Amino acid sequence: MPMDHALPDTLSVRWPDGTATPPAETDAAIDRAAAVLRAGGLVAIPTETVYGLAGLALSESSVERIFIAKGRSSTNPLIVHVDSVEMARGLASDWPVAAERIARACWPGPVTVVVPKASHVPDTVTAGGPTVALRCPDQPVARELIARLGEPLAAPSANRSLRLSPTTAAHVLESLGAKVDLILDAGPCGRGIESTVVDCTVSPPAILRPGPFSAAALAAALGDSIAPTSDATPDAASPARSPGQAARHYAPRTPLEISPRSAERVSELLRAGKRVGWLTTRAADARTRRIATSAEVVVVPMPDDPAPHAAMLYAVLHAVDKRSLDWIIVDEPPARDDWQAIHDRLTRAAAPEQEPADDESPPPASA
Ligand code: AMP
Ligand code: MG
């Protein structure tokens, strides 16, 4: 049985591009991960988006352990990871044309499709709902693990609920510690933010959570229109189309503010005697350099291209969050389709702290 008290082993894994099989150590690490999972344990796995906390998706008890380890609300369904379109189809009671097109065009990759669930998919994994969210990760070790198991893995981000997602194995260890049984370490995640979630049960398909694939990229893959996220700032009063899209999410402990005039805002906070972290794409500006001479500010230069910006965003927030600052100020991202996922994550990170009850709610009752 998996042990709850010992810190997990971290095994290095790698899979050089263009090779059909992994190096021997990685091969052994995948076998060990499969054994832990078959025994009902939880393994933190690398994906191209963020590290996932994986358990057997078709096992009620494994899925319940995931909810407990994360302190995740039982109303927030998990994404089920597959190694192929064929495995995905086997988990769906209906496979809409949109799901087929997205899967064929974007998988393996950071797009999740929501489809009607097959009856053998446990209600726990879908938070009691009639649909299941499916994704095939663009990470060869993750796919090989699923292939060896011959069954899908439920894998939400490997962090305590509502906190920053992990993009390194060290982040996982810091957040979950002994709550995970084994960590596979493939280095920093390439994409760095969570997948785009697309509801394929409606027509046209609708983006429930923006992600690395923008609305324009998805529309191109679909050869059809796509309904963009209705509102990047979720409204607590409106019915949850994507359950678990909590207003506050992906949050550092330090208060975070998105500022359209970040230089003024940082100067104002410094004058008020505050210590400030400042994520800015304008680090080279004379004005920024002047402000940066203050010992009370940590200036983090950020790329002004959304893909590399997303790839480093959580790692930067994790690092700045450790410096015990009073504020994190972030430049307001451009109002463009390809910045929408970053805008979404920052908006959730900036949302006011919620009732702790939701974060600590018990896992779903077992069947
Ligand atoms: P995470 O595992 O933290 O990346 O979160 C998974 C995201 O996928 C959450 O925002 C969920 O609300 C969403 N999701 C998972 N399953 C479904 C589903 N069946 N229908 C709609 N959204 C879903
Ligand atoms: Mg998460």
Short mmCIF file of C-alpha atoms and ligand atoms in Angstrom, two decimals:
data_model
loop_
_atom_site.label_atom_id
_atom_site.label_comp_id
_atom_site.label_asym_id
_atom_site.label_seq_id
_atom_site.Cartn_x
_atom_site.Cartn_y
_atom_site.Cartn_z
CA MET A 1 0.00 0.00 0.00
CA PRO A 2 1.18 3.54 -0.64
CA MET A 3 2.54 5.17 2.49
CA ASP A 4 1.26 8.49 3.70
CA HIS A 5 4.14 9.55 5.92
CA ALA A 6 7.33 9.27 3.86
CA LEU A 7 8.37 11.95 1.37
CA PRO A 8 8.07 10.59 -2.17
CA ASP A 9 11.00 9.53 -4.30
CA THR A 10 11.66 11.75 -7.29
CA LEU A 11 12.81 9.83 -10.36
CA SER A 12 14.38 11.64 -13.30
CA VAL A 13 12.84 10.76 -16.64
CA ARG A 14 13.75 11.80 -20.16
CA TRP A 15 12.79 10.79 -23.64
CA PRO A 16 15.00 12.31 -26.35
CA ASP A 17 13.11 13.62 -29.40
CA GLY A 18 12.81 11.16 -32.23
CA THR A 19 13.56 8.02 -30.20
CA ALA A 20 11.02 5.20 -30.21
CA THR A 21 11.81 3.87 -26.74
CA PRO A 22 13.00 5.60 -23.58
CA PRO A 23 16.45 5.22 -21.99
CA ALA A 24 16.70 2.26 -19.54
CA GLU A 25 16.37 4.36 -16.32
CA THR A 26 13.30 6.09 -17.67
CA ASP A 27 11.85 2.76 -18.74
CA ALA A 28 12.31 1.45 -15.17
CA ALA A 29 10.84 4.64 -13.69
CA ILE A 30 7.72 4.27 -15.85
CA ASP A 31 7.34 0.65 -14.66
CA ARG A 32 7.65 1.73 -11.05
CA ALA A 33 5.08 4.51 -11.56
CA ALA A 34 2.69 2.00 -13.14
CA ALA A 35 3.09 -0.32 -10.14
CA VAL A 36 2.37 2.50 -7.67
CA LEU A 37 -0.73 3.48 -9.65
CA ARG A 38 -2.00 -0.12 -9.91
CA ALA A 39 -1.63 -0.42 -6.12
CA GLY A 40 -3.94 2.59 -5.72
CA GLY A 41 -1.21 5.20 -5.20
CA LEU A 42 -0.76 8.68 -6.65
CA VAL A 43 2.09 9.69 -8.97
CA ALA A 44 3.01 13.24 -9.99
CA ILE A 45 3.59 13.13 -13.73
CA PRO A 46 5.11 15.62 -16.14
CA THR A 47 2.91 16.97 -18.91
CA GLU A 48 3.57 19.78 -21.38
CA THR A 49 1.14 22.06 -19.46
CA VAL A 50 1.80 21.60 -15.72
CA TYR A 51 2.65 18.61 -13.48
CA GLY A 52 -0.37 16.38 -12.89
CA LEU A 53 -1.35 14.44 -9.77
CA ALA A 54 -2.26 11.14 -11.40
CA GLY A 55 -4.41 8.27 -10.19
CA LEU A 56 -6.36 5.57 -12.03
CA ALA A 57 -9.34 7.40 -13.54
CA LEU A 58 -11.57 4.32 -13.49
CA SER A 59 -10.90 3.56 -9.82
CA GLU A 60 -13.20 5.34 -7.35
CA SER A 61 -10.70 4.97 -4.53
CA SER A 62 -7.76 6.37 -6.53
CA VAL A 63 -9.86 9.32 -7.63
CA GLU A 64 -10.99 9.97 -4.06
CA ARG A 65 -7.36 10.02 -2.95
CA ILE A 66 -6.65 12.74 -5.52
CA PHE A 67 -9.44 14.95 -4.12
CA ILE A 68 -8.18 14.40 -0.56
CA ALA A 69 -4.51 15.05 -1.42
CA LYS A 70 -5.35 18.32 -3.16
CA GLY A 71 -8.05 19.44 -0.73
CA ARG A 72 -10.12 19.85 -3.86
CA SER A 73 -13.85 20.53 -3.86
CA SER A 74 -15.83 17.45 -4.91
CA THR A 75 -17.80 19.71 -7.30
CA ASN A 76 -14.71 20.30 -9.45
CA PRO A 77 -14.32 17.48 -12.03
CA LEU A 78 -10.95 16.08 -13.09
CA ILE A 79 -9.45 15.89 -16.55
CA VAL A 80 -8.93 12.31 -17.70
CA HIS A 81 -5.69 11.71 -19.61
CA VAL A 82 -5.52 9.21 -22.46
CA ASP A 83 -2.77 7.91 -24.74
CA SER A 84 -4.82 8.03 -27.94
CA VAL A 85 -8.02 9.15 -29.64
CA GLU A 86 -9.17 5.52 -29.46
CA MET A 87 -8.87 5.41 -25.66
CA ALA A 88 -10.75 8.73 -25.48
CA ARG A 89 -13.62 7.41 -27.61
CA GLY A 90 -13.97 4.43 -25.29
CA LEU A 91 -14.68 6.82 -22.39
CA ALA A 92 -17.39 8.75 -24.25
CA SER A 93 -21.00 7.66 -24.79
CA ASP A 94 -21.09 9.95 -27.81
CA TRP A 95 -18.11 11.33 -29.76
CA PRO A 96 -19.16 14.60 -31.40
CA VAL A 97 -17.62 15.65 -34.72
CA ALA A 98 -16.04 18.64 -32.98
CA ALA A 99 -14.25 16.36 -30.52
CA GLU A 100 -12.96 14.21 -33.36
CA ARG A 101 -11.68 17.23 -35.28
CA ILE A 102 -10.02 18.83 -32.26
CA ALA A 103 -8.45 15.54 -31.15
CA ARG A 104 -7.11 14.77 -34.65
CA ALA A 105 -5.76 18.31 -35.11
CA CYS A 106 -4.45 19.14 -31.62
CA TRP A 107 -3.53 15.85 -29.90
CA PRO A 108 -1.21 15.04 -28.41
CA GLY A 109 -1.45 18.59 -27.06
CA PRO A 110 -2.83 21.07 -24.54
CA VAL A 111 -6.53 20.92 -25.49
CA THR A 112 -9.18 19.15 -23.39
CA VAL A 113 -12.51 18.12 -24.91
CA VAL A 114 -15.67 17.79 -22.81
CA VAL A 115 -17.97 15.04 -24.14
CA PRO A 116 -20.83 12.86 -22.81
CA LYS A 117 -19.34 10.25 -20.48
CA ALA A 118 -19.53 6.48 -20.87
CA SER A 119 -21.33 4.71 -18.03
CA HIS A 120 -18.17 3.06 -16.66
CA VAL A 121 -16.48 6.43 -16.00
CA PRO A 122 -16.94 6.95 -12.24
CA ASP A 123 -19.19 9.83 -11.15
CA THR A 124 -16.44 10.90 -8.75
CA VAL A 125 -14.17 11.86 -11.63
CA THR A 126 -16.86 13.95 -13.35
CA ALA A 127 -18.14 15.49 -10.08
CA GLY A 128 -21.45 13.75 -10.67
CA GLY A 129 -21.94 15.34 -14.09
CA PRO A 130 -22.96 13.62 -17.34
CA THR A 131 -19.82 14.75 -19.21
CA VAL A 132 -16.16 13.84 -19.03
CA ALA A 133 -13.13 16.02 -19.86
CA LEU A 134 -10.47 14.21 -21.93
CA ARG A 135 -6.97 15.09 -23.05
CA CYS A 136 -3.96 13.38 -24.61
CA PRO A 137 -0.79 15.01 -23.22
CA ASP A 138 2.14 15.95 -25.46
CA GLN A 139 4.62 14.28 -23.12
CA PRO A 140 6.00 10.89 -24.18
CA VAL A 141 6.62 9.61 -20.63
CA ALA A 142 3.05 10.41 -19.60
CA ARG A 143 1.63 8.74 -22.71
CA GLU A 144 3.82 5.65 -22.29
CA LEU A 145 2.71 5.33 -18.66
CA ILE A 146 -0.94 5.40 -19.74
CA ALA A 147 -0.23 2.93 -22.55
CA ARG A 148 1.47 0.46 -20.18
CA LEU A 149 -1.42 0.70 -17.74
CA GLY A 150 -3.83 0.23 -20.61
CA GLU A 151 -6.22 2.62 -18.90
CA PRO A 152 -6.66 6.38 -18.43
CA LEU A 153 -5.29 8.57 -15.64
CA ALA A 154 -7.18 11.32 -13.86
CA ALA A 155 -4.64 14.09 -13.37
CA PRO A 156 -5.46 17.54 -12.05
CA SER A 157 -2.57 19.90 -11.40
CA ALA A 158 -0.28 18.54 -8.66
CA ASN A 159 -0.78 21.32 -6.13
CA ARG A 160 -3.02 22.09 -3.14
CA SER A 161 -6.39 23.26 -4.43
CA LEU A 162 -6.65 26.89 -5.59
CA ARG A 163 -2.90 27.48 -5.35
CA LEU A 164 -0.35 28.00 -8.11
CA SER A 165 0.06 25.07 -10.47
CA PRO A 166 3.44 23.31 -10.44
CA THR A 167 5.71 23.55 -13.46
CA THR A 168 8.65 21.73 -11.84
CA ALA A 169 9.03 18.62 -9.66
CA ALA A 170 10.26 20.88 -6.82
CA HIS A 171 6.97 22.81 -6.91
CA VAL A 172 5.08 19.50 -6.52
CA LEU A 173 7.16 18.46 -3.52
CA GLU A 174 6.69 21.86 -1.85
CA SER A 175 2.93 21.83 -2.33
CA LEU A 176 1.99 18.17 -1.77
CA GLY A 177 4.95 16.58 0.04
CA ALA A 178 4.04 13.16 1.43
CA LYS A 179 0.54 13.29 -0.08
CA VAL A 180 2.02 11.98 -3.33
CA ASP A 181 3.69 8.55 -3.53
CA LEU A 182 6.15 9.13 -6.39
CA ILE A 183 7.26 12.04 -8.59
CA LEU A 184 8.48 11.67 -12.17
CA ASP A 185 10.74 14.64 -12.95
CA ALA A 186 11.12 15.60 -16.61
CA GLY A 187 12.28 19.16 -15.91
CA PRO A 188 10.24 22.35 -16.39
CA CYS A 189 6.96 22.05 -18.35
CA GLY A 190 7.19 23.52 -21.85
CA ARG A 191 3.79 25.25 -21.98
CA GLY A 192 3.55 26.25 -18.34
CA ILE A 193 -0.21 26.87 -18.13
CA GLU A 194 -3.19 24.52 -18.07
CA SER A 195 -4.90 23.19 -21.20
CA THR A 196 -7.63 24.93 -23.18
CA VAL A 197 -10.95 23.25 -22.19
CA VAL A 198 -13.56 23.00 -24.96
CA ASP A 199 -17.18 21.95 -24.45
CA CYS A 200 -18.00 19.74 -27.45
CA THR A 201 -21.56 19.01 -26.28
CA VAL A 202 -22.80 22.38 -27.57
CA SER A 203 -22.87 23.83 -31.08
CA PRO A 204 -20.70 25.65 -31.88
CA PRO A 205 -18.22 24.21 -29.36
CA ALA A 206 -17.42 26.63 -26.54
CA ILE A 207 -14.19 27.42 -24.75
CA LEU A 208 -14.72 26.84 -21.02
CA ARG A 209 -11.16 27.68 -20.00
CA PRO A 210 -8.71 29.58 -22.22
CA GLY A 211 -5.32 27.95 -22.59
CA PRO A 212 -2.31 27.50 -24.86
CA PHE A 213 -4.55 26.96 -27.92
CA SER A 214 -6.30 30.29 -28.57
CA ALA A 215 -9.84 30.60 -29.93
CA ALA A 216 -8.39 31.44 -33.37
CA ALA A 217 -6.10 28.38 -33.35
CA LEU A 218 -9.04 26.15 -32.38
CA ALA A 219 -11.34 27.64 -35.00
CA ALA A 220 -8.65 26.85 -37.58
CA ALA A 221 -8.42 23.25 -36.30
CA LEU A 222 -12.20 22.89 -36.39
CA GLY A 223 -12.68 24.58 -39.73
CA ASP A 224 -15.68 26.11 -37.98
CA SER A 225 -16.60 28.79 -35.50
CA ILE A 226 -15.98 28.45 -31.80
CA ALA A 227 -17.68 30.34 -29.00
CA PRO A 228 -15.00 32.18 -27.03
CA THR A 229 -14.99 32.25 -23.24
CA SER A 230 -18.00 34.35 -22.32
CA ASP A 231 -16.20 36.21 -19.56
CA ALA A 232 -12.60 35.89 -18.43
CA THR A 233 -13.74 36.91 -14.95
CA PRO A 234 -16.15 34.26 -13.70
CA ASP A 235 -19.25 35.53 -11.99
CA ALA A 236 -20.16 33.61 -8.85
CA ALA A 237 -23.88 34.19 -9.47
CA SER A 238 -23.98 32.70 -12.98
CA PRO A 239 -24.42 28.94 -13.39
CA ALA A 240 -21.08 27.13 -13.64
CA ARG A 241 -20.71 25.81 -17.18
CA SER A 242 -17.28 24.53 -16.29
CA PRO A 243 -17.69 23.43 -12.71
CA GLY A 244 -14.79 24.38 -10.54
CA GLN A 245 -13.89 27.56 -12.40
CA ALA A 246 -13.48 29.28 -9.05
CA ALA A 247 -12.94 33.03 -9.26
CA ARG A 248 -9.80 32.70 -7.17
CA HIS A 249 -7.47 30.02 -8.41
CA TYR A 250 -3.84 29.65 -9.41
CA ALA A 251 -3.07 32.06 -6.60
CA PRO A 252 0.17 32.95 -4.82
CA ARG A 253 -0.07 33.80 -1.10
CA THR A 254 1.17 37.35 -1.70
CA PRO A 255 -1.62 39.71 -2.86
CA LEU A 256 -1.42 40.14 -6.63
CA GLU A 257 -2.71 43.07 -8.67
CA ILE A 258 -2.91 43.49 -12.44
CA SER A 259 -2.12 47.07 -13.32
CA PRO A 260 -2.63 48.97 -16.58
CA ARG A 261 -0.15 51.59 -15.27
CA SER A 262 2.21 49.35 -13.37
CA ALA A 263 5.13 51.83 -13.08
CA GLU A 264 2.90 54.38 -11.29
CA ARG A 265 1.37 51.69 -9.10
CA VAL A 266 4.75 50.25 -8.06
CA SER A 267 6.10 53.77 -7.31
CA GLU A 268 3.03 54.52 -5.21
CA LEU A 269 3.43 51.31 -3.18
CA LEU A 270 7.14 51.97 -2.67
CA ARG A 271 6.34 55.47 -1.39
CA ALA A 272 3.90 53.86 1.05
CA GLY A 273 6.78 51.76 2.40
CA LYS A 274 5.68 48.48 0.80
CA ARG A 275 7.95 45.79 -0.62
CA VAL A 276 6.90 44.93 -4.16
CA GLY A 277 7.49 42.24 -6.78
CA TRP A 278 6.93 43.56 -10.31
CA LEU A 279 6.47 41.34 -13.34
CA THR A 280 6.95 43.54 -16.37
CA THR A 281 7.53 43.26 -20.10
CA ARG A 282 9.06 46.76 -19.97
CA ALA A 283 12.09 45.97 -17.82
CA ALA A 284 14.41 47.73 -20.26
CA ASP A 285 12.54 51.09 -20.09
CA ALA A 286 14.45 53.94 -18.46
CA ARG A 287 11.61 54.47 -16.04
CA THR A 288 11.55 50.81 -14.96
CA ARG A 289 15.32 50.86 -14.46
CA ARG A 290 15.02 53.96 -12.27
CA ILE A 291 12.36 52.30 -10.08
CA ALA A 292 14.43 49.10 -9.95
CA THR A 293 17.21 50.91 -8.07
CA SER A 294 15.04 50.74 -4.94
CA ALA A 295 16.03 47.91 -2.60
CA GLU A 296 12.34 47.35 -1.85
CA VAL A 297 11.37 46.18 -5.34
CA VAL A 298 12.08 42.91 -7.15
CA VAL A 299 11.72 43.50 -10.90
CA VAL A 300 11.20 40.37 -12.99
CA PRO A 301 11.60 40.92 -16.75
CA MET A 302 8.91 38.98 -18.65
CA PRO A 303 8.85 38.13 -22.39
CA ASP A 304 6.39 40.14 -24.49
CA ASP A 305 5.52 37.04 -26.52
CA PRO A 306 2.66 35.05 -24.87
CA ALA A 307 4.11 31.52 -25.29
CA PRO A 308 7.43 32.08 -23.47
CA HIS A 309 5.60 34.38 -21.04
CA ALA A 310 3.17 31.57 -20.12
CA ALA A 311 5.98 29.02 -19.91
CA MET A 312 7.72 30.95 -17.11
CA LEU A 313 4.76 32.64 -15.41
CA TYR A 314 4.04 30.13 -12.61
CA ALA A 315 7.73 29.51 -11.89
CA VAL A 316 8.24 33.28 -11.51
CA LEU A 317 5.17 33.60 -9.27
CA HIS A 318 6.35 30.65 -7.13
CA ALA A 319 9.78 32.31 -6.74
CA VAL A 320 8.46 35.84 -6.04
CA ASP A 321 5.88 34.43 -3.60
CA LYS A 322 8.73 33.06 -1.45
CA ARG A 323 10.29 36.49 -0.90
CA SER A 324 7.72 37.63 1.70
CA LEU A 325 6.80 40.79 -0.24
CA ASP A 326 3.71 42.90 0.41
CA TRP A 327 2.48 42.98 -3.19
CA ILE A 328 3.01 41.42 -6.60
CA ILE A 329 2.21 43.88 -9.39
CA VAL A 330 1.82 42.54 -12.92
CA ASP A 331 1.55 44.54 -16.15
CA GLU A 332 -1.92 44.23 -17.64
CA PRO A 333 -1.54 41.84 -20.61
CA PRO A 334 -2.50 43.05 -24.10
CA ALA A 335 -6.21 42.59 -24.93
CA ARG A 336 -5.47 40.02 -27.61
CA ASP A 337 -6.76 36.51 -28.27
CA ASP A 338 -3.31 34.95 -27.79
CA TRP A 339 -2.92 36.62 -24.35
CA GLN A 340 -6.34 35.50 -23.10
CA ALA A 341 -5.13 32.46 -21.13
CA ILE A 342 -2.51 34.56 -19.31
CA HIS A 343 -5.13 37.23 -18.63
CA ASP A 344 -7.48 34.55 -17.27
CA ARG A 345 -4.88 33.03 -14.90
CA LEU A 346 -3.74 36.42 -13.61
CA THR A 347 -7.33 37.55 -13.05
CA ARG A 348 -8.01 34.45 -10.96
CA ALA A 349 -4.75 34.88 -9.06
CA ALA A 350 -5.78 38.47 -8.27
CA ALA A 351 -9.33 37.63 -7.14
CA PRO A 352 -10.03 38.17 -3.44
CA GLU A 353 -9.51 35.27 -1.04
CA GLN A 354 -12.65 33.09 -0.77
CA GLU A 355 -14.23 31.26 2.11
CA PRO A 356 -11.67 28.59 3.05
CA ALA A 357 -14.56 26.10 3.28
CA ASP A 358 -14.51 25.42 -0.46
CA ASP A 359 -10.80 24.63 -0.45
CA GLU A 360 -11.20 22.16 2.36
CA SER A 361 -14.48 20.50 1.42
CA PRO A 362 -14.51 16.72 1.78
CA PRO A 363 -14.10 14.38 -1.18
CA PRO A 364 -17.21 12.89 -2.74
CA ALA A 365 -18.81 9.99 -0.89
CA SER A 366 -17.68 6.63 -2.21
CA ALA A 367 -20.07 4.60 -4.30
P1 AMP B 1 -7.45 21.22 -13.34
O1 AMP B 1 -7.53 19.74 -13.16
O2 AMP B 1 -7.10 21.94 -12.07
O3 AMP B 1 -6.63 21.63 -14.51
O4 AMP B 1 -8.93 21.68 -13.67
C1 AMP B 1 -9.67 20.98 -14.63
C2 AMP B 1 -10.60 21.94 -15.32
O5 AMP B 1 -11.39 21.24 -16.26
C3 AMP B 1 -11.53 22.58 -14.31
O6 AMP B 1 -11.67 23.94 -14.62
C4 AMP B 1 -12.83 21.87 -14.54
O7 AMP B 1 -13.92 22.67 -14.23
C5 AMP B 1 -12.76 21.51 -16.03
N1 AMP B 1 -13.54 20.32 -16.30
C6 AMP B 1 -13.21 19.05 -15.97
N2 AMP B 1 -14.21 18.19 -16.30
C7 AMP B 1 -15.19 18.95 -16.84
C8 AMP B 1 -16.48 18.67 -17.37
N3 AMP B 1 -16.96 17.42 -17.40
N4 AMP B 1 -17.22 19.69 -17.83
C9 AMP B 1 -16.74 20.94 -17.80
N5 AMP B 1 -15.53 21.29 -17.32
C10 AMP B 1 -14.77 20.31 -16.84
MG MG B 2 -5.46 23.02 -11.01
#
